[in-house]
Coordinates of C-alpha atoms in Angstrom, one line a residue:
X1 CA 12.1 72.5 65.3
X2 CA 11.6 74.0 62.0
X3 CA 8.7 76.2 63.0
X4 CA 10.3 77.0 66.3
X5 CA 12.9 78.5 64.5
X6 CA 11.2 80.8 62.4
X7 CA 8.9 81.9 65.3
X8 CA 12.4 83.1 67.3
X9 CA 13.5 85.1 63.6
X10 CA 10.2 86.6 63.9
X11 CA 10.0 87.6 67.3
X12 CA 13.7 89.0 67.0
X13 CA 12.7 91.1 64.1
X14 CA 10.2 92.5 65.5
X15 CA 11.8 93.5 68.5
X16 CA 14.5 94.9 66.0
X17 CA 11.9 97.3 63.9
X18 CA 10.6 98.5 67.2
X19 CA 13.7 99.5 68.4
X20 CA 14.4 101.5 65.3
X21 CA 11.0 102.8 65.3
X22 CA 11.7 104.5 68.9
X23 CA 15.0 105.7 68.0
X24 CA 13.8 107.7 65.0
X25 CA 13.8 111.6 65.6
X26 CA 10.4 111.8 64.4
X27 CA 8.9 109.7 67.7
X28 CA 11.6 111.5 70.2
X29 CA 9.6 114.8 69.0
X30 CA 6.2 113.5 69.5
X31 CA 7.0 112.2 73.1
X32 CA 8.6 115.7 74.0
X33 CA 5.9 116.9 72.7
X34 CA 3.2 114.6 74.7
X35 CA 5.3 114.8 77.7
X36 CA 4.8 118.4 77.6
X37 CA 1.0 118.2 76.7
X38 CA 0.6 116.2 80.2
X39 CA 2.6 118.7 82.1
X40 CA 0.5 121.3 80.9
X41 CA -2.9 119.3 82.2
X42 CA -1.5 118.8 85.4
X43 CA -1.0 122.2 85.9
X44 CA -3.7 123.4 84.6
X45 CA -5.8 120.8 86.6
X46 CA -3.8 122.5 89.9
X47 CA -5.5 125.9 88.8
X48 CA -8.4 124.5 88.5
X49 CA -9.2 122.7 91.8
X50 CA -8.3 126.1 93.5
X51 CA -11.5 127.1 91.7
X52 CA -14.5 127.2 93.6
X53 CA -18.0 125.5 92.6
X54 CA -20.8 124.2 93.6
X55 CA -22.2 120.8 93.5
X56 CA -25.5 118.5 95.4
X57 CA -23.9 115.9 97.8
X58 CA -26.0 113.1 99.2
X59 CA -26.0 112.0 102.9
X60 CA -27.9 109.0 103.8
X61 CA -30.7 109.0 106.5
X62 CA -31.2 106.2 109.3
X63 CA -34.0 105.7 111.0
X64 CA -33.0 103.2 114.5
X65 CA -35.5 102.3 117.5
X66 CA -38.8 102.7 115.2
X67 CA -41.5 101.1 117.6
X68 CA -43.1 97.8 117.1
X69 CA -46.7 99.2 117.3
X70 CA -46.6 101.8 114.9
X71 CA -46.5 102.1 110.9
X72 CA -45.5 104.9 108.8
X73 CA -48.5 106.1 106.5
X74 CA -46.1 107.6 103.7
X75 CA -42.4 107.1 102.5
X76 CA -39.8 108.4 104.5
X77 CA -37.1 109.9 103.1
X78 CA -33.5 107.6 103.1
X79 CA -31.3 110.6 102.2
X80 CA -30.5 114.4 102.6
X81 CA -29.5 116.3 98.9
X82 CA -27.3 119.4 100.4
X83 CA -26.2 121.9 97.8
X84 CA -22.6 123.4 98.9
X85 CA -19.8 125.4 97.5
X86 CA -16.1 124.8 97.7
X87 CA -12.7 124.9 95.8
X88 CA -12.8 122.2 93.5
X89 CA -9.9 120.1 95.6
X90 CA -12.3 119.4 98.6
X91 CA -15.8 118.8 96.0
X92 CA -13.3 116.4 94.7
X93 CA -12.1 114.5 98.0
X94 CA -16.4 114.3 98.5
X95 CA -17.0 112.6 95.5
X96 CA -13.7 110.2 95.3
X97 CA -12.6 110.1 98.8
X98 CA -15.1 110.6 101.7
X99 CA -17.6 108.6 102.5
X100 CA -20.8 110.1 104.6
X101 CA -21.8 108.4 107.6
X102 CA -25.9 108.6 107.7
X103 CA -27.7 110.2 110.0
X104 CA -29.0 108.3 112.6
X105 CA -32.6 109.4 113.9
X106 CA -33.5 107.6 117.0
X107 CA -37.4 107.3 117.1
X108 CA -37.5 105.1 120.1
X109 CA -39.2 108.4 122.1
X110 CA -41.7 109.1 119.8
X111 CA -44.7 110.9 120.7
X112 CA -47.6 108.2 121.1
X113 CA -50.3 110.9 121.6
X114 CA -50.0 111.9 118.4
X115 CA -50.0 110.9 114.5
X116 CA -46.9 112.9 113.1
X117 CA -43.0 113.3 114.5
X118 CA -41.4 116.5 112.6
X119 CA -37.4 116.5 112.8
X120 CA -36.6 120.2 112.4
X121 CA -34.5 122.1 110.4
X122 CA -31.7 122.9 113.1
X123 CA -31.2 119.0 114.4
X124 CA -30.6 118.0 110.3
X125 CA -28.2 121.0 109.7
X126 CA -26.2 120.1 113.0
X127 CA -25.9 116.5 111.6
X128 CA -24.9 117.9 108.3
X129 CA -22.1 120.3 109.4
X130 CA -20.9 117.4 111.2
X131 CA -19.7 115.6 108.3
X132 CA -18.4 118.6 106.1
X133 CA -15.3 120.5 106.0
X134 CA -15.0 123.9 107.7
X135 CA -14.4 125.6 104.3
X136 CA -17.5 123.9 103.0
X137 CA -20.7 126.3 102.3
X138 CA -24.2 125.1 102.7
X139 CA -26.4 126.8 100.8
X140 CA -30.0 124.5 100.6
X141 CA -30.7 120.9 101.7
X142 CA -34.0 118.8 101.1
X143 CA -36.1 117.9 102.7
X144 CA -35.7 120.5 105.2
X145 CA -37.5 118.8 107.9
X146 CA -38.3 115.7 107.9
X147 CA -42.0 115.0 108.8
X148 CA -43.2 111.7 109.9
X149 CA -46.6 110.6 109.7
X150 CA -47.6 107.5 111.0
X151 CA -50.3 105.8 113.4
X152 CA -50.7 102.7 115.5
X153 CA -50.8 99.4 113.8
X154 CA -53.4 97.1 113.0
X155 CA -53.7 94.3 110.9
X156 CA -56.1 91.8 108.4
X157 CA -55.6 88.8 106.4
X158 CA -55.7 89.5 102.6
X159 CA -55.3 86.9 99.4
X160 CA -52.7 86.9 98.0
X161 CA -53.2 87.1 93.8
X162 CA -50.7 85.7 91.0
X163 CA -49.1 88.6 88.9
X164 CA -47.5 87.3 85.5
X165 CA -47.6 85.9 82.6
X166 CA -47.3 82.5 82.0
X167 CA -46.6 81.0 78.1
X168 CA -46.1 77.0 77.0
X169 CA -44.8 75.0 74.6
X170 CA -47.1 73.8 71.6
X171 CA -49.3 70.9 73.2
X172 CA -48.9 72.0 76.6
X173 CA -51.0 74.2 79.1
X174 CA -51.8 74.9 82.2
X175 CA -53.8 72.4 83.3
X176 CA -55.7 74.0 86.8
X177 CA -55.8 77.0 89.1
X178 CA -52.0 78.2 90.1
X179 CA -51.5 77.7 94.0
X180 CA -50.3 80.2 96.1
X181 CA -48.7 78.8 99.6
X182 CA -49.9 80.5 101.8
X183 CA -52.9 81.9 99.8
X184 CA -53.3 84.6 103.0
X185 CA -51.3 86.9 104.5
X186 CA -51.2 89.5 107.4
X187 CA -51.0 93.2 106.6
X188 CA -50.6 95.0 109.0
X189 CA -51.1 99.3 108.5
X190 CA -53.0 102.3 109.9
X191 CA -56.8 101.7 109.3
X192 CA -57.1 104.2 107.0
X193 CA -54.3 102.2 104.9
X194 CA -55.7 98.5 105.6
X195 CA -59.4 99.7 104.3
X196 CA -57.6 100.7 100.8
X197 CA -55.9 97.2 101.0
X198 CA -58.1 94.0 99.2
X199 CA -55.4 91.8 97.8
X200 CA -51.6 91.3 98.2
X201 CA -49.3 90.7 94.4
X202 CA -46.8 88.5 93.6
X203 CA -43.9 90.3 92.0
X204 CA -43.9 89.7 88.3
X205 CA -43.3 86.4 87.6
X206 CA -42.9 85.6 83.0
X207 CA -42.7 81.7 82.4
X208 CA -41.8 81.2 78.4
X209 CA -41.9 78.0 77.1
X210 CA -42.5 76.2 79.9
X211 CA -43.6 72.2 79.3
X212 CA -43.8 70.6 82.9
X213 CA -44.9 72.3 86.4
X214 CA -43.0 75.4 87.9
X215 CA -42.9 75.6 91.9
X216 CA -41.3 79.4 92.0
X217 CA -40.4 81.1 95.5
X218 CA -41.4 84.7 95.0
X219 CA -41.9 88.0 96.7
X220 CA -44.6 89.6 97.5
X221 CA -45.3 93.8 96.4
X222 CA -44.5 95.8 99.0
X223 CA -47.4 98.3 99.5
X224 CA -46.7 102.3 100.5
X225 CA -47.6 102.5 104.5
X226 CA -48.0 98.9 105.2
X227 CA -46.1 96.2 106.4
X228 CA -46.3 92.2 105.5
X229 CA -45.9 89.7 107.9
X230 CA -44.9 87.5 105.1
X231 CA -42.3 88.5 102.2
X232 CA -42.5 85.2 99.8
X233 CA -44.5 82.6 98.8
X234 CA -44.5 79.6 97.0
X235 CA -45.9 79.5 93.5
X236 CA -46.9 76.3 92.1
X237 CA -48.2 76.9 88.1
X238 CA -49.5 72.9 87.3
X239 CA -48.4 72.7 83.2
X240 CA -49.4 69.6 81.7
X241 CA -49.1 68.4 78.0
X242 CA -52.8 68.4 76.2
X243 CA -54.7 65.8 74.2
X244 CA -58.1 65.7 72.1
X245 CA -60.9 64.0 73.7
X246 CA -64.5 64.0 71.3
X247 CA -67.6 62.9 72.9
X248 CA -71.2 63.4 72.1
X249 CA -73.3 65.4 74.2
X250 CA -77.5 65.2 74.1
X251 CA -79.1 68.9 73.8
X252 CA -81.8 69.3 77.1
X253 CA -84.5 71.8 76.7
X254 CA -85.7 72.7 80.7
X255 CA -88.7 73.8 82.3
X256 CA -90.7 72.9 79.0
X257 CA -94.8 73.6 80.1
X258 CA -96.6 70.4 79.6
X259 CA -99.1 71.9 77.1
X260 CA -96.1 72.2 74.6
X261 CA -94.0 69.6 72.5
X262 CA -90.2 70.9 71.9
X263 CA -88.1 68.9 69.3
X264 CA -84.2 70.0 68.4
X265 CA -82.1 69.0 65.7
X266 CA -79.5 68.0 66.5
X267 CA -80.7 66.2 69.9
X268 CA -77.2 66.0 70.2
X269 CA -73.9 67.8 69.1
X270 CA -70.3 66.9 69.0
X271 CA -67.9 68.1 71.4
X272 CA -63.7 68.5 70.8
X273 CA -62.3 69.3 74.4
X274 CA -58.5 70.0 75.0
X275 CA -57.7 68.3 78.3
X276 CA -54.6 67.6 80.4
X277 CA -53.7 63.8 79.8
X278 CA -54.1 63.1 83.0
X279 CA -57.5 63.8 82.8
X280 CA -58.7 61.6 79.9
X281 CA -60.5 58.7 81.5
X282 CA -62.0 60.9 83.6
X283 CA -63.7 62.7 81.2
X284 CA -67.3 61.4 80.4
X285 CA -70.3 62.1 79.1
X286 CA -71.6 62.8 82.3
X287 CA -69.5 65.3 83.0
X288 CA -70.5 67.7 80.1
X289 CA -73.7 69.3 79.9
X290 CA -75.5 71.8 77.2
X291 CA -79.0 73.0 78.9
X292 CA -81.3 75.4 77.5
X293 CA -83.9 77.1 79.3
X294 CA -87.7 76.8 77.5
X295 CA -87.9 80.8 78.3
X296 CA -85.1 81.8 75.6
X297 CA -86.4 79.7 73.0
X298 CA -90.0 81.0 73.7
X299 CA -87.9 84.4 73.1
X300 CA -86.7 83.3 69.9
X301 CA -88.2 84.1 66.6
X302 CA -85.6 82.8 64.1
X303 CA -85.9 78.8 64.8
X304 CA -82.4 79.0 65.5
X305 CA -80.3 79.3 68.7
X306 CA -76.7 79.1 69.7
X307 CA -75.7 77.2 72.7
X308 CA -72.8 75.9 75.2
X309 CA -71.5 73.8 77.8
X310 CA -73.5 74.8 80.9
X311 CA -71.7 72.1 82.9
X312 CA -67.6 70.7 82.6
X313 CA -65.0 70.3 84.9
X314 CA -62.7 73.4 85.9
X315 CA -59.9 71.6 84.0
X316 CA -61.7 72.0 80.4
X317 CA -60.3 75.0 79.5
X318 CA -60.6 75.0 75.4
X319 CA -63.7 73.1 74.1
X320 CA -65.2 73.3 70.5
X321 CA -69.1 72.4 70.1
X322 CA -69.9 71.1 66.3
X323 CA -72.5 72.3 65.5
X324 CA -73.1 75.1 68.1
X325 CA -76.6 76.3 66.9
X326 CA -79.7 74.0 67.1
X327 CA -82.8 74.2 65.4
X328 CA -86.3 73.8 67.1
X329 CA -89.5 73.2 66.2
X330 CA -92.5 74.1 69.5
X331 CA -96.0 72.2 69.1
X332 CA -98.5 72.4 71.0
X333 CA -99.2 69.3 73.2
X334 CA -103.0 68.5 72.9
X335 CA -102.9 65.3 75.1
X336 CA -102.0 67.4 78.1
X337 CA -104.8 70.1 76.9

């Protein structure tokens, strides 16, 4: 009860100083003052809008009853910029009030003997006057005409590649190919377009952090002149967490003549792979390999040559060979002389 109280004193004097504040003289002058200020605006404002000026207006194009067989080889334009003068009152109603209805083009007559519809001049600039007031100049509009160029479709199956950029946690990685479902599509374009066409994109897809598998549905980059018969696919990116595996792999000189006698040291090196957990009783030491053709050591003058894995599984992504330079020693082989 006790703070109710003095929050009703409070309130009640506040209300008090505000009334005193708006009956002193000073704050009756300064809202005469601002009422007069306004006034002023507004008719100035009136003055203004009697004014003429010019602005760019935009009226939307519509293209209806395109035919199925048929592709456009460049964009077409999806509005009309028309430069016009007025008094400021009906540039003002454009902008807040009206709304332009587009301008429907109705392509289902087009010209199939051909490669290239032209709407003229005069058919926009009737369209145009349409939706403007009487009083309404028009000085310019663009494009002019429209020109269409376009030519019978035909279509090919193209892969479809991953575009982003993919980033895990600390221990994690990605632990095989991404999938792409489906990995094909159908483009279908002019065949001047589909010869330029190789490969189909993903829209950008950034994973950060990521520490388990990502199944994304994404969309596909549409290409200028070309249609695709399919708009998304799904994007599987396999993330697994990672683990150490060590094992020790022998160093096999090939294609060694029999007149000669080839010794390395080490016969064998150590080998630190990175590998999904998953993975790690499948990885042997069968399934490494470090082969080194006879010819490049023949080649070799130093005694000393670097080598690497020539075989592991596609899921080996980050190995580390210790050593990864071998020394040799070539003798001649007098029993097979």
């Amino acid at each position: 009860m006790v703070r109710l109280d003095g929050l009703i004193r409070t309130f009640k004097s506040t209300v008090t100083d505000i009334k005193a504040f708006l009956h002193r003289r000073r704050w009756k002058e300064a809202l005469i003052f601002f009422c007069f200020v306004l006034l002023s605006f507004g008719f100035w404002l009136l003055q203004a809008l009697q004014q003429e000026y010019e602005t760019d207006l935009s009226i939307p194009v519509r293209y209806n009853n395109v035919p199925a067989n048929i592709i456009f080889e460049s964009k077409i334009p999806d509005k009309i910029t028309v430069h016009v003068r007025d008094k400021g009152s009906a540039l003002l109603n454009y902008t807040l009030g009206q709304k332009f209805r587009a301008i429907t083009l109705n392509l289902e007559s087009l010209p199939m003997d051909t490669d290239r519809f032209i709407i003229s001049r005069n058919s926009l600039e009737t369209d145009i006057q349409k939706q403007i007031l009487a009083s309404t100049t028009v000085y310019n509009f663009e494009p002019q005409r429209i020109l269409l160029n376009y030519g019978l479709r035909k279509s090919k199956e193209v892969p479809v590649v991953f575009n982003g950029s993919v980033s895990t946690e600390s221990g994690f990685l990605v632990s095989s190919d991404i999938i792409i479902t489906p990995s094909q599509v159908t483009v279908y374009a002019s065949q001047s377009v589909l010869d330029t066409i190789q490969k189909v994109k993903t829209t950008f897809v950034d994973i950060k952090d990521a520490k388990k598998s990502i199944t994304k549905n994404t969309e596909l980059e549409q290409i200028n002149g070309a249609n695709l018969g399919t708009e998304r696919v799904s994007v599987i990116i396999p993330i697994e967490e990672y683990t150490e595996k060590t094992l020790q792999v022998p160093v096999e000189v090939v294609q060694v003549p029999a007149k000669y006698k080839l010794r390395t040291f080490p016969q064998s090196v150590e080998v630190l792979c990175n590998i999904p957990i998953s993975k790690f009783k499948d990885l042997t030491n069968e399934s490494l390999a470090i082969q080194v053709p006879f010819q490049d050591l023949e080649e070799n003058v130093t005694g000393s040559f670097t080598i690497d894995l020539t075989k592991k599984p596609d899921w080996v992504k980050n190995y580390t060979l210790n050593p990864n330079t071998i020394e040799f020693i070539l003798e001649a082989n007098y029993m097979n002389r």
